Structure formats: structure tokens, C-alpha cells
Amino acid sequence: MDFNQVISREGTNALKLEFRERLFGTNNVLPLWVADMDFAVCEEIGQAICKRAEHPVFGYTIRDEEFYQSIVDWVKNKHDWEISENWVEASPGVVPTLILSVLAFTEPGDKIVIQPPVYPPFFDVIKDHQRVIKENPLVNTQEGYRMDFDHLDQVTSDPDVKMLIFCNPHNPVGRVWTSEELKTAGEICLKNNVLVISDEIHADLVFSGHTHIPMASVSPELAENTITCMAPSKTFNIAGLNTAYFIASNPELLRRMRRKLQIYHLFIGNMFGAEALKVAYQYGKPWLDEVLTYLEGNIDYVKGFLNKNMPEVKVHRPEATFLMWLDFSEWGFTTAELRKFMVEKARLGLNDGPTFGIQGKGFQRLNIASPRSVIEEAMERLLNARNLIR
Ligand SMILES: Cc1ncc(COP(=O)(O)O)c(C=O)c1O
């Protein structure tokens, strides 16, 4: 694969481009925000979709045995987690799965814990359904972000707290939680009767030296108390195909989730998404390995560039994800000033830190899943703009 190739997404209704005006007030920004990649998918995915498109009937289509078997095999081979296909259910997306779990296991007024700074829809899936957000903020240390377990224990011991929406690997801070961290967090939840919804959408995008461990694989007890959300969408750049799934070995958790899928009529899948998932999981590993190497190169480049030219901009090396969480707080800007600076001076469309929680003040999230030349252009724009202020 030639990931250096710049592929124009103009004219494809790409969200990353089309929402520039709405988010940044102008189209004149380099869009490095929403979490998809600017790379072509692996050949097998394109071929499978073309093959299916050759048949002229696109009616309601169910998922076959091969779909579920592909998931079971992928999860085993990639994450060393042995699951049964009876524990797996398909869904149209991970965020819809989070919403269904909020509806299935909590009541309006119940409290749900999240660990900000965190993916903004985690706030929405709670607020939009009249549940109450309880924050267990991550702690930013010299060595990287850590969970505050004493605080987690304290918040979850409130009997009104019913659920933790957990992010592993964590967006935006890029942590891949270790088995000790998972065990501690999972056991605190178990002790306090708090169900864990583990969003593991970034599980496959883990860099050398780190290993993704599914929360539910840590122990049989934690498995009973966890719903795991996964998808090929981030991994293989097929978010537009709306195909995800969740895994629960606890039959009661699965039953209640399936009921929600039924009553909201969300059980019919996307035909092309199902074809893509199968070939991605069966044949996509070499492409994934290549893209991970390329992404690591982009991360090295950004880290090197910042260290050399703007050492006051801090960033922890992400252990996973194609997202970098840049800390501009030394510039002393207010939130509005930093946003304005990025758009008007640097002409960059990044995600604004405070949308990930108040802990994101002074931060911007950079998506590095673009050709190196685009990332170089972004860094040059940033440096030129910064030289105007320092
Ligand atoms: C942690 C996390 N969960 C869920 C999603 C989106 O999932 P979906 O598009 O399947 O709803 C994202 C996308 O960036 C994400 O980062």
C-alpha cells in the first residue's frame, strides 16, 4: 500500500470536509479532526463490495454464519480472547450500542461514570437520555495518563451509580490499559454493582510494545459484568459502512441488549458492511500491520517536530489510536483564543480539547491518519502561526 498517496475526498460527502464550515466557520482549514483515515481501504474490501454490488438486488440482508465466525476468529487471533459466536450480536455502530446499553440497564436519573477527557459522545449518550454524568477524571502524570482508582471506588460506591462507560484503548489520551489497571477498575465496579460497558473500538490500532487486553478477558467474574463493544470501522477505515458488534458472555446482559435492538428495529444490518467485515477480518491483517507502521512513523514525525521546534507543546506518545492529544496550555490562551488561533492563524481543523470534558482545556486533538506530506503541512502551518505569537 502506498499510504503516501494523497487521495482527494472532495465530492464524496466526507464528514471531515463537509462539516468544516459548521465546526470551524470556514472551509479554509486542513481537516485533521473526525476519527477516520484518509487512506484507501485494503484491496480485498473494495473487491468484496464490488462483487456484491454486481448482484442487482440490495434488499434486506441478514448476516451469515461466516460473519460471526470471522469475528470469533479475529478476536481470538488478534486479542487472544476465546469467545463463542453465541455471545456476539451485530449493531449499527458503537455509539448506538452505548445508547442501547444505557437504555437497557439504567433508568432516567441513574448515574453513569465516565473518565474524561474522553470521546465527546460519552457525555451525550448519558445526558440525552436523562441519566446523570459522574466523572472519574484521568490523571495526567509525567509518564502519561493514569486512572484514579480511589476516586473511582468513591464515585461508584454511590448506589445510584449503575454503569461505567469505559474506553480501552482510550480516546483521546491513547492509553492501552494494562491488565493490572483493568483488573483494579473492573473489580471496583464489580464490588459496587456497577456494570461495565467497555468501548474497545480502537483495540486493533495498538502500537509496538503494547498489547490490547479486553476487559472481559481479565477474569470470568469481570466477563460476567462486562459488555464489550468492537467494530472493524476504525481499524479498516470503513466507518461509512455502519457495522459494529458487541460481545457478552453473560446471557442475561445479551438478552436485554437484543431486546433493545429489536424494539428499536436496529437488527437489520448493512449488507456491504457485513461483506467488508468478513474480508477485513479474514484478509486484512497485512494491510493493518502496514498502516500501523505508517501511523507510528507519523507519530514519530510529529513528536520529533514538536520537540525540535515547539518543545512547549506537550504530548504523550499514544500507545494506540491514530489520535494525538496535544497540550498547548503553556501558550496561556483561553479556550476561545486557542480555537481562534488554530482556525485563523494556523488554518488547522482539529478537535477542540474542551469537547472531551473540562480537562481538555488547553488541548487540541490531532488525527494523524493522513499521508505524511499532509501531516508535514499541518506541522509547518502550526509552526508558522506559533512564530507569530512567540
Ligand atoms: C471511543 C469511540 N467509540 C465510538 C466511536 C464511534 O463509533 P461508531 O461510529 O461505531 O458509532 C469512536 C469514533 O471515533 C470512538 O473513538
mmCIF file of N, CA and C in Angstrom, residues 128-181:
data_model
loop_
_atom_site.group_PDB
_atom_site.id
_atom_site.type_symbol
_atom_site.label_atom_id
_atom_site.label_comp_id
_atom_site.label_asym_id
_atom_site.label_seq_id
_atom_site.Cartn_x
_atom_site.Cartn_y
_atom_site.Cartn_z
ATOM 1 N N ASP A 128 -28.378 12.868 26.940
ATOM 2 C CA ASP A 128 -29.508 12.856 26.008
ATOM 3 C C ASP A 128 -30.619 11.910 26.452
ATOM 4 N N HIS A 129 -30.288 11.011 27.374
ATOM 5 C CA HIS A 129 -31.286 10.046 27.837
ATOM 6 C C HIS A 129 -31.620 10.246 29.317
ATOM 7 N N GLN A 130 -31.411 11.461 29.751
ATOM 8 C CA GLN A 130 -31.820 11.900 31.097
ATOM 9 C C GLN A 130 -31.163 11.086 32.216
ATOM 10 N N ARG A 131 -29.972 10.564 31.936
ATOM 11 C CA ARG A 131 -29.182 9.976 33.019
ATOM 12 C C ARG A 131 -28.181 11.051 33.467
ATOM 13 N N VAL A 132 -27.467 10.760 34.564
ATOM 14 C CA VAL A 132 -26.603 11.784 35.170
ATOM 15 C C VAL A 132 -25.131 11.372 35.037
ATOM 16 N N ILE A 133 -24.317 12.318 34.558
ATOM 17 C CA ILE A 133 -22.887 12.028 34.378
ATOM 18 C C ILE A 133 -22.150 12.129 35.709
ATOM 19 N N LYS A 134 -21.373 11.110 36.031
ATOM 20 C CA LYS A 134 -20.442 11.212 37.164
ATOM 21 C C LYS A 134 -19.044 11.055 36.585
ATOM 22 N N GLU A 135 -18.194 12.013 36.881
ATOM 23 C CA GLU A 135 -16.858 11.969 36.296
ATOM 24 C C GLU A 135 -15.848 11.327 37.238
ATOM 25 N N ASN A 136 -15.015 10.491 36.659
ATOM 26 C CA ASN A 136 -13.838 9.958 37.355
ATOM 27 C C ASN A 136 -12.644 10.345 36.465
ATOM 28 N N PRO A 137 -12.205 11.623 36.603
ATOM 29 C CA PRO A 137 -11.210 12.125 35.641
ATOM 30 C C PRO A 137 -9.911 11.326 35.667
ATOM 31 N N LEU A 138 -9.300 11.195 34.506
ATOM 32 C CA LEU A 138 -7.967 10.605 34.431
ATOM 33 C C LEU A 138 -6.972 11.615 34.991
ATOM 34 N N VAL A 139 -5.824 11.093 35.409
ATOM 35 C CA VAL A 139 -4.797 11.973 35.978
ATOM 36 C C VAL A 139 -3.638 12.048 34.975
ATOM 37 N N ASN A 140 -3.264 13.272 34.618
ATOM 38 C CA ASN A 140 -2.182 13.462 33.657
ATOM 39 C C ASN A 140 -0.857 13.541 34.415
ATOM 40 N N THR A 141 -0.039 12.463 34.316
ATOM 41 C CA THR A 141 1.253 12.459 35.010
ATOM 42 C C THR A 141 2.364 12.642 33.975
ATOM 43 N N GLN A 142 3.589 12.815 34.464
ATOM 44 C CA GLN A 142 4.770 12.936 33.569
ATOM 45 C C GLN A 142 4.860 11.738 32.637
ATOM 46 N N GLU A 143 4.496 10.560 33.169
ATOM 47 C CA GLU A 143 4.651 9.313 32.403
ATOM 48 C C GLU A 143 3.437 9.000 31.550
ATOM 49 N N GLY A 144 2.403 9.811 31.640
ATOM 50 C CA GLY A 144 1.200 9.530 30.851
ATOM 51 C C GLY A 144 -0.027 9.554 31.741
ATOM 52 N N TYR A 145 -1.181 9.305 31.129
ATOM 53 C CA TYR A 145 -2.434 9.362 31.886
ATOM 54 C C TYR A 145 -2.622 8.086 32.711
ATOM 55 N N ARG A 146 -3.212 8.267 33.896
ATOM 56 C CA ARG A 146 -3.497 7.140 34.791
ATOM 57 C C ARG A 146 -4.934 7.252 35.278
ATOM 58 N N MET A 147 -5.507 6.111 35.692
ATOM 59 C CA MET A 147 -6.831 6.159 36.324
ATOM 60 C C MET A 147 -6.666 6.462 37.810
ATOM 61 N N ASP A 148 -7.657 7.143 38.362
ATOM 62 C CA ASP A 148 -7.665 7.424 39.806
ATOM 63 C C ASP A 148 -8.611 6.405 40.454
ATOM 64 N N PHE A 149 -8.021 5.323 40.959
ATOM 65 C CA PHE A 149 -8.834 4.204 41.450
ATOM 66 C C PHE A 149 -9.558 4.529 42.758
ATOM 67 N N ASP A 150 -8.889 5.297 43.623
ATOM 68 C CA ASP A 150 -9.568 5.637 44.895
ATOM 69 C C ASP A 150 -10.823 6.436 44.591
ATOM 70 N N HIS A 151 -10.679 7.361 43.646
ATOM 71 C CA HIS A 151 -11.828 8.189 43.277
ATOM 72 C C HIS A 151 -12.895 7.342 42.581
ATOM 73 N N LEU A 152 -12.461 6.385 41.755
ATOM 74 C CA LEU A 152 -13.424 5.505 41.078
ATOM 75 C C LEU A 152 -14.230 4.718 42.116
ATOM 76 N N ASP A 153 -13.527 4.247 43.128
ATOM 77 C CA ASP A 153 -14.198 3.490 44.194
ATOM 78 C C ASP A 153 -15.210 4.382 44.920
ATOM 79 N N GLN A 154 -14.756 5.602 45.162
ATOM 80 C CA GLN A 154 -15.630 6.548 45.866
ATOM 81 C C GLN A 154 -16.894 6.861 45.045
ATOM 82 N N VAL A 155 -16.726 7.186 43.765
ATOM 83 C CA VAL A 155 -17.939 7.531 42.976
ATOM 84 C C VAL A 155 -18.832 6.324 42.757
ATOM 85 N N THR A 156 -18.229 5.169 42.530
ATOM 86 C CA THR A 156 -19.088 4.012 42.220
ATOM 87 C C THR A 156 -19.747 3.434 43.471
ATOM 88 N N SER A 157 -19.290 3.851 44.656
ATOM 89 C CA SER A 157 -19.957 3.312 45.856
ATOM 90 C C SER A 157 -21.307 4.000 46.107
ATOM 91 N N ASP A 158 -21.604 5.052 45.370
ATOM 92 C CA ASP A 158 -22.938 5.655 45.418
ATOM 93 C C ASP A 158 -23.922 4.662 44.771
ATOM 94 N N PRO A 159 -24.953 4.209 45.498
ATOM 95 C CA PRO A 159 -25.858 3.189 44.933
ATOM 96 C C PRO A 159 -26.612 3.653 43.692
ATOM 97 N N ASP A 160 -26.667 4.967 43.451
ATOM 98 C CA ASP A 160 -27.330 5.453 42.234
ATOM 99 C C ASP A 160 -26.451 5.300 40.986
ATOM 100 N N VAL A 161 -25.167 4.993 41.199
ATOM 101 C CA VAL A 161 -24.283 4.786 40.044
ATOM 102 C C VAL A 161 -24.491 3.356 39.546
ATOM 103 N N LYS A 162 -24.886 3.239 38.266
ATOM 104 C CA LYS A 162 -25.259 1.922 37.744
ATOM 105 C C LYS A 162 -24.296 1.407 36.671
ATOM 106 N N MET A 163 -23.491 2.316 36.112
ATOM 107 C CA MET A 163 -22.725 1.901 34.927
ATOM 108 C C MET A 163 -21.439 2.714 34.799
ATOM 109 N N LEU A 164 -20.406 2.037 34.282
ATOM 110 C CA LEU A 164 -19.190 2.746 33.852
ATOM 111 C C LEU A 164 -19.087 2.573 32.336
ATOM 112 N N ILE A 165 -18.978 3.678 31.606
ATOM 113 C CA ILE A 165 -18.674 3.572 30.173
ATOM 114 C C ILE A 165 -17.171 3.788 30.052
ATOM 115 N N PHE A 166 -16.510 2.712 29.709
ATOM 116 C CA PHE A 166 -15.059 2.611 29.781
ATOM 117 C C PHE A 166 -14.488 2.690 28.369
ATOM 118 N N CYS A 167 -13.312 3.271 28.221
ATOM 119 C CA CYS A 167 -12.719 3.421 26.890
ATOM 120 C C CYS A 167 -11.334 2.780 26.874
ATOM 121 N N ASN A 168 -11.174 1.727 26.099
ATOM 122 C CA ASN A 168 -9.916 0.985 26.063
ATOM 123 C C ASN A 168 -9.658 0.437 24.672
ATOM 124 N N PRO A 169 -8.610 0.874 23.986
ATOM 125 C CA PRO A 169 -7.715 1.975 24.315
ATOM 126 C C PRO A 169 -8.481 3.302 24.374
ATOM 127 N N HIS A 170 -7.869 4.212 25.128
ATOM 128 C CA HIS A 170 -8.600 5.429 25.472
ATOM 129 C C HIS A 170 -8.437 6.525 24.410
ATOM 130 N N ASN A 171 -9.576 7.026 23.959
ATOM 131 C CA ASN A 171 -9.630 8.190 23.073
ATOM 132 C C ASN A 171 -10.031 9.382 23.927
ATOM 133 N N PRO A 172 -9.274 10.459 24.026
ATOM 134 C CA PRO A 172 -8.150 10.844 23.181
ATOM 135 C C PRO A 172 -6.764 10.590 23.752
ATOM 136 N N VAL A 173 -6.618 10.023 24.965
ATOM 137 C CA VAL A 173 -5.269 10.083 25.565
ATOM 138 C C VAL A 173 -4.347 8.968 25.058
ATOM 139 N N GLY A 174 -4.927 7.992 24.343
ATOM 140 C CA GLY A 174 -4.100 6.984 23.680
ATOM 141 C C GLY A 174 -3.549 5.900 24.585
ATOM 142 N N ARG A 175 -4.099 5.781 25.793
ATOM 143 C CA ARG A 175 -3.611 4.717 26.682
ATOM 144 C C ARG A 175 -4.204 3.359 26.303
ATOM 145 N N VAL A 176 -3.350 2.329 26.420
ATOM 146 C CA VAL A 176 -3.795 0.934 26.339
ATOM 147 C C VAL A 176 -3.704 0.437 27.777
ATOM 148 N N TRP A 177 -4.820 0.238 28.403
ATOM 149 C CA TRP A 177 -4.786 -0.091 29.830
ATOM 150 C C TRP A 177 -4.151 -1.466 30.044
ATOM 151 N N THR A 178 -3.325 -1.566 31.091
ATOM 152 C CA THR A 178 -2.636 -2.829 31.385
ATOM 153 C C THR A 178 -3.600 -3.784 32.101
ATOM 154 N N SER A 179 -3.195 -5.045 32.206
ATOM 155 C CA SER A 179 -4.103 -6.000 32.857
ATOM 156 C C SER A 179 -4.304 -5.628 34.334
ATOM 157 N N GLU A 180 -3.273 -5.075 34.976
ATOM 158 C CA GLU A 180 -3.439 -4.672 36.391
ATOM 159 C C GLU A 180 -4.458 -3.532 36.490
ATOM 160 N N GLU A 181 -4.322 -2.568 35.583
ATOM 161 C CA GLU A 181 -5.267 -1.434 35.611
ATOM 162 C C GLU A 181 -6.696 -1.924 35.345
#
